[in-house]
Short mmCIF file of C-alpha atoms and ligand atoms in Angstrom, two decimals:
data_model
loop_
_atom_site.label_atom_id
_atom_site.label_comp_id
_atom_site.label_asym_id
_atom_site.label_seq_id
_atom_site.Cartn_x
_atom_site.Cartn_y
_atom_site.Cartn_z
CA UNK A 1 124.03 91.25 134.74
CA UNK A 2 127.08 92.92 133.74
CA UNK A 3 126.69 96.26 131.94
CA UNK A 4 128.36 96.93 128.27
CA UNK A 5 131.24 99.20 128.77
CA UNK A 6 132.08 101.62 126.41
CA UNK A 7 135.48 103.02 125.91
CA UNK A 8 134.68 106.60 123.83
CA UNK A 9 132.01 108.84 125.28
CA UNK A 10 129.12 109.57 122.72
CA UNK A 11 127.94 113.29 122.64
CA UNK A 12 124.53 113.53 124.11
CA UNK A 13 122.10 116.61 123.58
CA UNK A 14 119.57 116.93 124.89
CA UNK A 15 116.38 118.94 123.74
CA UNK A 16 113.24 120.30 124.43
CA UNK A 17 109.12 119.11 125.72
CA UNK A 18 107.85 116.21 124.87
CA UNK A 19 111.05 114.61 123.61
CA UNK A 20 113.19 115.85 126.67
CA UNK A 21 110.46 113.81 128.93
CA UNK A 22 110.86 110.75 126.02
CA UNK A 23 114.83 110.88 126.03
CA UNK A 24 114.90 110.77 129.68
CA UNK A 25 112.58 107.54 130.03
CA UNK A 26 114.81 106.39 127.15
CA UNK A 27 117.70 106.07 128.88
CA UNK A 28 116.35 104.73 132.31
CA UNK A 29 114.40 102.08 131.17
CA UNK A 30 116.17 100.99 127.63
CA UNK A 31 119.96 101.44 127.90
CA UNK A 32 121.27 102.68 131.59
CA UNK A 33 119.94 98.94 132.69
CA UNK A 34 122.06 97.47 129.86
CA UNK A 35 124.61 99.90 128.97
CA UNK A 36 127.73 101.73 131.25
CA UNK A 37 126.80 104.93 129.29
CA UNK A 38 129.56 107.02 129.38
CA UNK A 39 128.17 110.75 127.18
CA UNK A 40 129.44 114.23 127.24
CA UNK A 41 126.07 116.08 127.95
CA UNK A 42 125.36 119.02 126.32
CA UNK A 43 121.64 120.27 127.56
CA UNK A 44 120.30 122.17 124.29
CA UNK A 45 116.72 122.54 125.73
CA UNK A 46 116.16 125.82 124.85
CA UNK A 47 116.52 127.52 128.84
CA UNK A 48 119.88 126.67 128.68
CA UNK A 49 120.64 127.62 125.06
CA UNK A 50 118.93 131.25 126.20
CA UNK A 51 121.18 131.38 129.44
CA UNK A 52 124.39 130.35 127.74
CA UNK A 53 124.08 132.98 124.28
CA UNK A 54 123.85 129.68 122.52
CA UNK A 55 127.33 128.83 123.18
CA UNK A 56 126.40 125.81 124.44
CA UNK A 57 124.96 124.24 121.01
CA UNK A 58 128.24 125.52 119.40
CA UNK A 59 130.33 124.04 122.12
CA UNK A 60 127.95 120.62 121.46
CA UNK A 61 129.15 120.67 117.84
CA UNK A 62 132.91 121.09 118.49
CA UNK A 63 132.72 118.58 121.24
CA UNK A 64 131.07 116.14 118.25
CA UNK A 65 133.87 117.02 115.88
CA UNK A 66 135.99 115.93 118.86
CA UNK A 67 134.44 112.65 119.41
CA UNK A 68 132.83 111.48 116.51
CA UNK A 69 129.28 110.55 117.64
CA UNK A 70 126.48 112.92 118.89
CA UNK A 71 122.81 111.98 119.79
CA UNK A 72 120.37 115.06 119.53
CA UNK A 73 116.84 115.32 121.06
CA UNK A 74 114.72 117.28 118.78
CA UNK A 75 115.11 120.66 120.29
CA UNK A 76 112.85 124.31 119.69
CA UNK A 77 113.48 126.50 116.97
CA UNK A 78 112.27 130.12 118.05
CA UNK A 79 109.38 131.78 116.18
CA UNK A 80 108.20 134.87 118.12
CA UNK A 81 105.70 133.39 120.26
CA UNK A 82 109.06 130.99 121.66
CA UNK A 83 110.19 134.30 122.18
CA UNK A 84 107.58 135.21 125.04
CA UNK A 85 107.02 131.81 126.25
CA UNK A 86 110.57 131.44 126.88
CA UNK A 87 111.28 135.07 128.12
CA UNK A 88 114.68 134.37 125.50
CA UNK A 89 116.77 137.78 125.34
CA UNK A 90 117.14 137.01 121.03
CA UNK A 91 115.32 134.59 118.66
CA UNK A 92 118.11 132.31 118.59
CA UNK A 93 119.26 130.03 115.47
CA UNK A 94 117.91 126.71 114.71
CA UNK A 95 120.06 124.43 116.64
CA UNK A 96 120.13 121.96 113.72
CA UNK A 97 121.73 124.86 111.40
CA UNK A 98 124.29 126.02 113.72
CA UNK A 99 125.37 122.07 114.67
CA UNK A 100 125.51 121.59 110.66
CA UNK A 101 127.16 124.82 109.91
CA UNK A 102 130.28 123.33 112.30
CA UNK A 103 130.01 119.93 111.25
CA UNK A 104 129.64 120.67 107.37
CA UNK A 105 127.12 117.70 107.40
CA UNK A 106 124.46 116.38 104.65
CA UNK A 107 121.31 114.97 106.84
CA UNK A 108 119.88 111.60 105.37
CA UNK A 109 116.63 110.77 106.31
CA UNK A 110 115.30 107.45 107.05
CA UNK A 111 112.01 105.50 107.20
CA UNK A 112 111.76 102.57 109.85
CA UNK A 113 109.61 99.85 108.33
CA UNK A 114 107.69 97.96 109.93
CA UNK A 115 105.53 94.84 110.04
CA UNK A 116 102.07 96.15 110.18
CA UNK A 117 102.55 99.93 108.67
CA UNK A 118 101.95 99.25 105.06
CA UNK A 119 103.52 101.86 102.46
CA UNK A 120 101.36 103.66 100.24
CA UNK A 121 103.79 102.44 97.42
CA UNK A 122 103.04 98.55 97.51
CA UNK A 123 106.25 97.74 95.29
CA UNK A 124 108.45 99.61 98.30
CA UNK A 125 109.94 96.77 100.54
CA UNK A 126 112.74 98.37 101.85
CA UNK A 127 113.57 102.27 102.89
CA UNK A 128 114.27 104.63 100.74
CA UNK A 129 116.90 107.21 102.75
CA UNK A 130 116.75 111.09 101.30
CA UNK A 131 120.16 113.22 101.29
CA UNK A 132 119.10 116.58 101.08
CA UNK A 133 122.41 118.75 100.24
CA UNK A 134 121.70 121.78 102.83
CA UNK A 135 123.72 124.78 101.38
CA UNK A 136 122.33 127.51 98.76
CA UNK A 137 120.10 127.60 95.53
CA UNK A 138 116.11 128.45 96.14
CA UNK A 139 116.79 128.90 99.93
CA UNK A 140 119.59 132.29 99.30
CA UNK A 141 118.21 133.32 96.32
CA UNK A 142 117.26 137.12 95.74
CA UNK A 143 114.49 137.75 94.01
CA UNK A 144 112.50 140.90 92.57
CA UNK A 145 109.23 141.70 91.33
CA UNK A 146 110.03 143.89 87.64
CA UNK A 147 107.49 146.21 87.52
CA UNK A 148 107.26 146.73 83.58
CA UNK A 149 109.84 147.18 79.94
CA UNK A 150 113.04 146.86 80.62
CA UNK A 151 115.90 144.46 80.05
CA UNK A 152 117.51 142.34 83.31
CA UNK A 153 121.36 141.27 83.18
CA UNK A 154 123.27 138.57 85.56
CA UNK A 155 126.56 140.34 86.01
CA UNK A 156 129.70 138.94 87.48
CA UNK A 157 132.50 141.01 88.61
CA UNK A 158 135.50 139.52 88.91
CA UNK A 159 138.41 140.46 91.71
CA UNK A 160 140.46 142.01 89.13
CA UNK A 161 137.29 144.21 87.92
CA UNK A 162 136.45 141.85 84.47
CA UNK A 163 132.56 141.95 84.12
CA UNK A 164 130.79 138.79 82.60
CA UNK A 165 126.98 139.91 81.49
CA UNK A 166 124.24 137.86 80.48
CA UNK A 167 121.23 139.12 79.50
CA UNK A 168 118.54 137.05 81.50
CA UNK A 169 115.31 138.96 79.44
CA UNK A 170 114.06 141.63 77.55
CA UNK A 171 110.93 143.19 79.84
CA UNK A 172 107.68 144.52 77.48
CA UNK A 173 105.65 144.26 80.85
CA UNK A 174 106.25 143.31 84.69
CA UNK A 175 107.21 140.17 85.39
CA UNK A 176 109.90 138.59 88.02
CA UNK A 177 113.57 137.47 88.08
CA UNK A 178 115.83 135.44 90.60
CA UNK A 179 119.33 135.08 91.23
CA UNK A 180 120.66 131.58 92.77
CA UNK A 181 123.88 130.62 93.66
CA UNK A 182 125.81 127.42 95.39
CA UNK A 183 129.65 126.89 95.79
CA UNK A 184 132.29 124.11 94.51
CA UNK A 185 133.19 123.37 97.94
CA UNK A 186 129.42 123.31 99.80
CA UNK A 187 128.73 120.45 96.73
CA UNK A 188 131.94 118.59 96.88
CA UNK A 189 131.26 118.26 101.06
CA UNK A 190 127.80 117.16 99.87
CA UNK A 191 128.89 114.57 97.06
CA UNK A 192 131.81 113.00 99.80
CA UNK A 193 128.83 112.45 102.65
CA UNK A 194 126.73 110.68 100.35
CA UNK A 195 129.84 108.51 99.43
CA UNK A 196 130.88 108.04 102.22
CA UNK A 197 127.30 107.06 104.24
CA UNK A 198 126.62 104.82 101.22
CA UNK A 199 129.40 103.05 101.57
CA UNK A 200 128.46 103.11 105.48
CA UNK A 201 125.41 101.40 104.69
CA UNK A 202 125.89 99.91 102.00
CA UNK A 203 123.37 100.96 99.74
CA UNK A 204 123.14 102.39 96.29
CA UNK A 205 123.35 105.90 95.55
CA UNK A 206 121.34 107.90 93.50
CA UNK A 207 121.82 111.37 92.36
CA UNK A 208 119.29 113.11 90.29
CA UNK A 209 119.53 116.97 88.93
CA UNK A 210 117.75 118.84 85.69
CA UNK A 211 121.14 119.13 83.95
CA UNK A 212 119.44 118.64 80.09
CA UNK A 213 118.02 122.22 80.81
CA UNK A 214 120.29 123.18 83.43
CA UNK A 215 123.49 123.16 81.52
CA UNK A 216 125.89 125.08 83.46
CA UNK A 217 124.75 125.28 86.94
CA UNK A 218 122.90 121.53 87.35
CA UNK A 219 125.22 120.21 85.41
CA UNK A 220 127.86 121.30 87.84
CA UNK A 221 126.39 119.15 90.50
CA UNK A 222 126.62 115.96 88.15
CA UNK A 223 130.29 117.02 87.16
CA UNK A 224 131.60 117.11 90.68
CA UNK A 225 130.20 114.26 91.87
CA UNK A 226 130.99 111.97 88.68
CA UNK A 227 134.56 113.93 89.40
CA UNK A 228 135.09 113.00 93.12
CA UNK A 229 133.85 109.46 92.34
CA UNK A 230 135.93 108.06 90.00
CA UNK A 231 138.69 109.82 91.53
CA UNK A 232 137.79 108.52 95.18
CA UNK A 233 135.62 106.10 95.39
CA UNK A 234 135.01 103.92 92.24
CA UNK A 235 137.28 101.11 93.80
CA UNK A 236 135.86 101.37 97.55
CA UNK A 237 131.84 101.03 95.54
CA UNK A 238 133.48 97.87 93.55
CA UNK A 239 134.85 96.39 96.67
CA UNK A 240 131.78 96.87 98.97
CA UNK A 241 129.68 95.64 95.41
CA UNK A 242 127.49 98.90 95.38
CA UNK A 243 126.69 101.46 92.92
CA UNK A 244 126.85 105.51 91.91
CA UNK A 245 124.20 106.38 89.58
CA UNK A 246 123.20 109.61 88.03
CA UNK A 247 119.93 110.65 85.87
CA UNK A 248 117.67 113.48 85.01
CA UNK A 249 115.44 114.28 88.22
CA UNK A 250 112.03 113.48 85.74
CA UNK A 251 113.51 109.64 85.36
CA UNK A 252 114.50 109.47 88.91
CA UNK A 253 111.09 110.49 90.26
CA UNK A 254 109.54 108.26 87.45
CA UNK A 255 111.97 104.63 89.11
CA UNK A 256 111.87 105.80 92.74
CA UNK A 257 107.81 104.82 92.41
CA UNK A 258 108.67 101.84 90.64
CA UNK A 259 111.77 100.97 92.50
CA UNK A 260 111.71 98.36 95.72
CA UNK A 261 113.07 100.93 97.71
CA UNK A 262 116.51 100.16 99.72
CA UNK A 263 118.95 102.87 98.55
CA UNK A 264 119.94 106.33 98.86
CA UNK A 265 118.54 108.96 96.96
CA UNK A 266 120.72 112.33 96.75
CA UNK A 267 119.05 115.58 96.78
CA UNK A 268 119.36 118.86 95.72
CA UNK A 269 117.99 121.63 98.51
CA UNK A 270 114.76 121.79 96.59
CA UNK A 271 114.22 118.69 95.47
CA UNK A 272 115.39 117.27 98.95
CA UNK A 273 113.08 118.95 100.88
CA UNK A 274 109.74 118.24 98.68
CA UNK A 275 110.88 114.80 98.29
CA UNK A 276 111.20 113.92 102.08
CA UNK A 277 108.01 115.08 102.88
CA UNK A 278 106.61 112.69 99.90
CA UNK A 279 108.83 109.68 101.00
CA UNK A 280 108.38 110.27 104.74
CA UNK A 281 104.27 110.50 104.67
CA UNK A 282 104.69 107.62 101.63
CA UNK A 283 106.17 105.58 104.37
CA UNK A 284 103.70 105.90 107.33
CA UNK A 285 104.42 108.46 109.42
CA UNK A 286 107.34 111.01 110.53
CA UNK A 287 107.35 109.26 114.52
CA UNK A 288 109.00 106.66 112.17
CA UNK A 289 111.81 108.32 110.64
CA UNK A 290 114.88 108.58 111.48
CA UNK A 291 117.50 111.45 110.56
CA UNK A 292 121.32 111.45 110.52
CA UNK A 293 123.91 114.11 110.07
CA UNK A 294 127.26 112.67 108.28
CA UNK A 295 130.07 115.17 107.75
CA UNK A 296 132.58 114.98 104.82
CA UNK A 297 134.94 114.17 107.38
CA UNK A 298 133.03 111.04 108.64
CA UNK A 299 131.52 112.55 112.18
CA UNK A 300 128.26 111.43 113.29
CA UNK A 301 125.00 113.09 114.64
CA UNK A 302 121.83 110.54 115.16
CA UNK A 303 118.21 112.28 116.09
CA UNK A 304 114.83 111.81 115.01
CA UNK A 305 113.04 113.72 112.04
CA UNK A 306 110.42 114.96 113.83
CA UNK A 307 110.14 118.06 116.56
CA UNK A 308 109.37 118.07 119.97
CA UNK A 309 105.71 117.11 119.58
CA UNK A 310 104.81 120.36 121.74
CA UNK A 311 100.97 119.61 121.40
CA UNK A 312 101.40 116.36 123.49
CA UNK A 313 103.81 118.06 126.27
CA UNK A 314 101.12 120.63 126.62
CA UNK A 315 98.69 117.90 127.32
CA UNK A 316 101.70 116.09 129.14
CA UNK A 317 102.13 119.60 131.36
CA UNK A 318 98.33 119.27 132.31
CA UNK A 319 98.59 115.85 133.66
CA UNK A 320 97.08 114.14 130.63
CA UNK A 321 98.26 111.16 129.53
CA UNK A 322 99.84 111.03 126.26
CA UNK A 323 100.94 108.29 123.65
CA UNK A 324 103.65 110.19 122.01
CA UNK A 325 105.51 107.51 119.71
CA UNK A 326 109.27 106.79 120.99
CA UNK A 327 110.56 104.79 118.02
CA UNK A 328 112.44 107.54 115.80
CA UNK A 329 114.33 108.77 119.15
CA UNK A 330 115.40 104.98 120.26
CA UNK A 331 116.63 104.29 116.87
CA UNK A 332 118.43 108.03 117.72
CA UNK A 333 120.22 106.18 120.23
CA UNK A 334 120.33 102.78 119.18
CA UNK A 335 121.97 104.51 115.87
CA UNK A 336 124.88 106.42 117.56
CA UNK A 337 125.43 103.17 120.12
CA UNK A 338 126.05 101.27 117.05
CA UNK A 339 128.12 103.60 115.63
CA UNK A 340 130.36 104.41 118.62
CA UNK A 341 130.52 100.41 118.75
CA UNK A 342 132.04 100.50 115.23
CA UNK A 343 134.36 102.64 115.77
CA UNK A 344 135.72 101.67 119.15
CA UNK A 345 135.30 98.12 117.92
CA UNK A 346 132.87 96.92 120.75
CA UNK A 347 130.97 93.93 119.31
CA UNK A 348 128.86 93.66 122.23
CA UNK A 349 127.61 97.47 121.95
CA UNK A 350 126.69 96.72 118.28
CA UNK A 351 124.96 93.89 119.42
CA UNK A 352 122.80 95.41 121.80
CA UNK A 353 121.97 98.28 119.55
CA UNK A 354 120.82 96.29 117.01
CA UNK A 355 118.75 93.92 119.73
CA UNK A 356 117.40 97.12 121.00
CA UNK A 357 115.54 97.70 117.07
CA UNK A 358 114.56 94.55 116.98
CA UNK A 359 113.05 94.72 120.06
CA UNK A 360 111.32 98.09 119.40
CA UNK A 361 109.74 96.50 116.53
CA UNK A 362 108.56 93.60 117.57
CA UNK A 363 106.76 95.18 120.33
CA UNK A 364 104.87 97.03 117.17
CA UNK A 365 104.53 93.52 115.52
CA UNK A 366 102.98 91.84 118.37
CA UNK A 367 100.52 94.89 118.04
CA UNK A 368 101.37 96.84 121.37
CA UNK A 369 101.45 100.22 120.04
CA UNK A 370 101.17 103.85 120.63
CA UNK A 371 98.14 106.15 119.31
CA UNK A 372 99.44 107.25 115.95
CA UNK A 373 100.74 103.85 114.92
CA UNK A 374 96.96 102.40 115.75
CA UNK A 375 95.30 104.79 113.97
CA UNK A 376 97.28 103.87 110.76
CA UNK A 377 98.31 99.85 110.72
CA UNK A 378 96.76 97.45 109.38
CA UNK A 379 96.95 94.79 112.42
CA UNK A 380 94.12 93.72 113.91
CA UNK A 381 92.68 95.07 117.14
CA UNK A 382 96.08 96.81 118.21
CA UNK A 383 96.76 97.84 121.80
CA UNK A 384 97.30 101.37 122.45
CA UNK A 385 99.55 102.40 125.01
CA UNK A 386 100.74 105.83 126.57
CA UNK A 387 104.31 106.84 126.08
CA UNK A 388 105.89 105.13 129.59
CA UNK A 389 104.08 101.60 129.04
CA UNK A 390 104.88 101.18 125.54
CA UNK A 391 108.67 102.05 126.52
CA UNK A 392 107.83 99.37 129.32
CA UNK A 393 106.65 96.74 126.99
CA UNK A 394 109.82 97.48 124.83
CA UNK A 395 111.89 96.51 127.99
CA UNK A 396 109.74 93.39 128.33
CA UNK A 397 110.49 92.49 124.43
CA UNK A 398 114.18 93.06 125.36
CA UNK A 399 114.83 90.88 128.58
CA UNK A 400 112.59 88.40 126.81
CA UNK A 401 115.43 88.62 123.76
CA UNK A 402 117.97 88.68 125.70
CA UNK A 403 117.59 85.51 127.66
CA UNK A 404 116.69 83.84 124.49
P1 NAP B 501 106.50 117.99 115.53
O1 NAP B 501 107.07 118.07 116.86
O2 NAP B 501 107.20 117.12 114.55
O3 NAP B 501 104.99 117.51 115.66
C1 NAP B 501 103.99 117.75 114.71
C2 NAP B 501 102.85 116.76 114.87
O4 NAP B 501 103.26 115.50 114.31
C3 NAP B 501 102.51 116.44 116.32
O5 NAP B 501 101.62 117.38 116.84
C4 NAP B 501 101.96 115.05 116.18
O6 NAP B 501 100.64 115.05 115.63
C5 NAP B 501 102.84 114.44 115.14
N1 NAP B 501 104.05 113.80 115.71
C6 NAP B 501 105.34 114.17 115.51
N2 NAP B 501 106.16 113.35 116.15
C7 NAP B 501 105.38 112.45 116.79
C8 NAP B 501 105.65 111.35 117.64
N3 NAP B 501 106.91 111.01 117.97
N4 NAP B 501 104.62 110.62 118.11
C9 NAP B 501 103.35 110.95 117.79
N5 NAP B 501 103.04 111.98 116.98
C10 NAP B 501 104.04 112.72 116.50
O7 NAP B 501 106.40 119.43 114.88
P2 NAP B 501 105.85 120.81 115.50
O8 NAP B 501 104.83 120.55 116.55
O9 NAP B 501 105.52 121.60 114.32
O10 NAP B 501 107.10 121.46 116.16
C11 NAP B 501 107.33 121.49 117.56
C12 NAP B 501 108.71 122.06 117.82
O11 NAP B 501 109.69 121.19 117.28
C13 NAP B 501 108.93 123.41 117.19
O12 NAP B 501 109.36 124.32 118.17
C14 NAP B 501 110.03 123.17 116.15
O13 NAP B 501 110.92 124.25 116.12
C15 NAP B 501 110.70 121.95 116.64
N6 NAP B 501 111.32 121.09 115.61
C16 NAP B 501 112.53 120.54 115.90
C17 NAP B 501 113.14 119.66 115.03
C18 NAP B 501 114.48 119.10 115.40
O14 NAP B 501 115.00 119.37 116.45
N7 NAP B 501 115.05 118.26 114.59
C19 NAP B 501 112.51 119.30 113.86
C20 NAP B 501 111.24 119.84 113.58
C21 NAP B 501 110.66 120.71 114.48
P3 NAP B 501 99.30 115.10 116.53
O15 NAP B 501 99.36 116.39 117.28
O16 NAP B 501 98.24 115.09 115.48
O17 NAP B 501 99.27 113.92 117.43
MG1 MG B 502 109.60 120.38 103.48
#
């Protein structure tokens, strides 16, 4: 059989334990067989991130803003005890914060539904995708602890000296203040992804903030997008017959339970990261959700949500067997192929990416599963398999398709 050629090479890092072992059986069973894979490897696992003073994750994100399309492999994020396992000579960055430092990105995360993993929200049919905006507020606040009377100001001093002063409170006893801040530029970046991967997908958008109590610094956030909107995408939303719409966060929380699901729900940091953890575990289960990194400018990074699974690679490391769940990094792959098939106008890339989902999922439907999908569908008598066979069966589900 002749393999798909592709024409632009996608940026490929890879990552860390359990998923390293997953990305490599990944490519030799599901796409190297079907696929001329041409990818301009980057190895982030974290020996190689130590040896190269992280250059090479920086390098990995410049090479992405070169090409368009990156696929990531979850990857470590040092703590201390990464420190000493690793023998690393500093407790480098999160390679996730550095890549979307470069790249500017918003991250929208997505469930993969399935035939068999029921929602906890019966009305939800279709995903609902979470764009967290990833600069500021709660997350580079300062804070302080006021230990008794006294009065607290927010002061700004301009460059030319001019001091604005608010009081914030009049102290009788201790109590505690915080000072947040985000930047024009960090939302407008934020607003333009969610335009722009909505109109990618096309799916709704919704943006939610507390601007009725909020009114300067929420209300900001509804300004600029409403701004940016009408002035650059209102026609391209008509044309492509989706919506923008805006409400209070209370309203938004109060339809999103209600809703059927299938749009895009804009975040603030906050908000964004509570919410995800609500939608994701709403959904099923984070082996089933997929995360992408869009950039203002319209560049690309596909991984999955979750880490490296490092309790199953210890197992892995000891010979055990283990039934780590592939889905979220295929659909990593399968995203970016599709993407990179888009853009270089390859039909027959598209094609197979989009065969290669179905194919992952109807494995699941035919109820040939791994451990944490059985534990939580609601097929009956599903087969469990370890990581390697289920990838296997997926390959079986795909030949099977493809002679079809
Ligand atoms: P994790 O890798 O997401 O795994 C947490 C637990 O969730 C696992 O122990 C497992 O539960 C379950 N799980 C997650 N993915 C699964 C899958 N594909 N199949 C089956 N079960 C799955 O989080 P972690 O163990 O807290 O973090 C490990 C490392 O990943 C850390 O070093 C962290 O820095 C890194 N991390 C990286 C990224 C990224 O690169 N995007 C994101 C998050 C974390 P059971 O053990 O109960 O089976
Ligand atoms: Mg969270």
């Amino acid at each position: 059989m002749d393999r798909i050629k592709m024409k632009t090479p996608l940026v490929e890092m890879d990552g860390d334990e359990m998923t390293r072992v997953i990305w490599e059986i990944i490519k030799d069973e599901l796409i190297n067989p079907f696929v001329d894979l041409k990818t301009e490897y980057y190895d982030l696992g974290l020996k190689k991130r130590n040896e190269t003073d992280d250059r090479i994750t920086i390098d990995s994100a410049e090479a992405t803003k070169e090409y368009g399309v990156a696929v990531k492999c979850a990857t470590i994020t040092p703590n201390a005890a990464r420190v000493k396992e690793y023998d690393l000579k500093e407790m480098w960055k999160s390679p996730n914060g550095t890549i979307r430092a470069i790249l500017d990105g918003t991250v929208f995360r997505s469930p993969i539904m399935v035939k068999g993993i029921t929602p906890c929200v019966r009305n939800w049919e279709s995903p609902i995708v979470i764009a967290r905006h990833a600069y500021g507020d709660v997350y580079k606040n300062v804070e302080m602890k006021i230990p008794g009377k006294g009065k607290a100001e927010l002061v700004f001093t301009s460059e030319d000296g001019k001091q604005e002063r608010f009081v914030i409170h009049e102290f009788e006893g201790p109590g505690v203040i915080q000072g947040q801040h985000n930047i024009n530029k960090s939302i407008e970046s934020f607003a333009r992804s969610c335009f722009n991967y909505a109109l990618d997908t096309k799916k709704e958008l919704w943006f939610a903030t507390k601007d009725t109590i909020s009114k300067q610094y929420d209300h900001t956030f509804k300004d600029i997008f409403q701004e940016i909107f009408e002035k650059e995408y209102e026609d391209k939303f008509k044309e492509s017959g989706i919506t923008y719409f805006y409400t209070l966060i209370d309203d938004a929380v109060a339809r999103v339970m209600k809703s059927k699901g299938g749009f895009i729900w804009a975040c603030k940091n906050y908000d964004g990261d509570v919410m995800s953890d609500m939608i994701s575990s709403a959904f099923g289960s984070l082996a089933m959700m997929t995360s992408v990194l869009v950039s203002p400018s319209g560049v690309y990074e596909y991984e999955a949500a979750h880490g490296t699974v490092q309790r199953h690679y210890y197992k892995h490391l000891k010979g055990e067997e283990t039934s780590t769940n592939p889905i979220a990094t295929i659909f990593a792959w399968t995203g970016a192929l599709n993407k990179r098939g888009q853009l270089d106008d390859i039909p027959a890339l598209c094609d197979f990416a989009q065969k290669l989902e179905k194919a992952s999922l109807s494995t699941i439907e035919s109820g040939r599963m791994t451990k944490d999908l059985a534990l939580i569908t609601d097929l009956q008598d599903p087969k469990v398999y370890n990581t390697k066979d289920f990838i296997k069966e997926i390959r079986k589900t795909l030949e099977r398709m493809a002679n079809e």
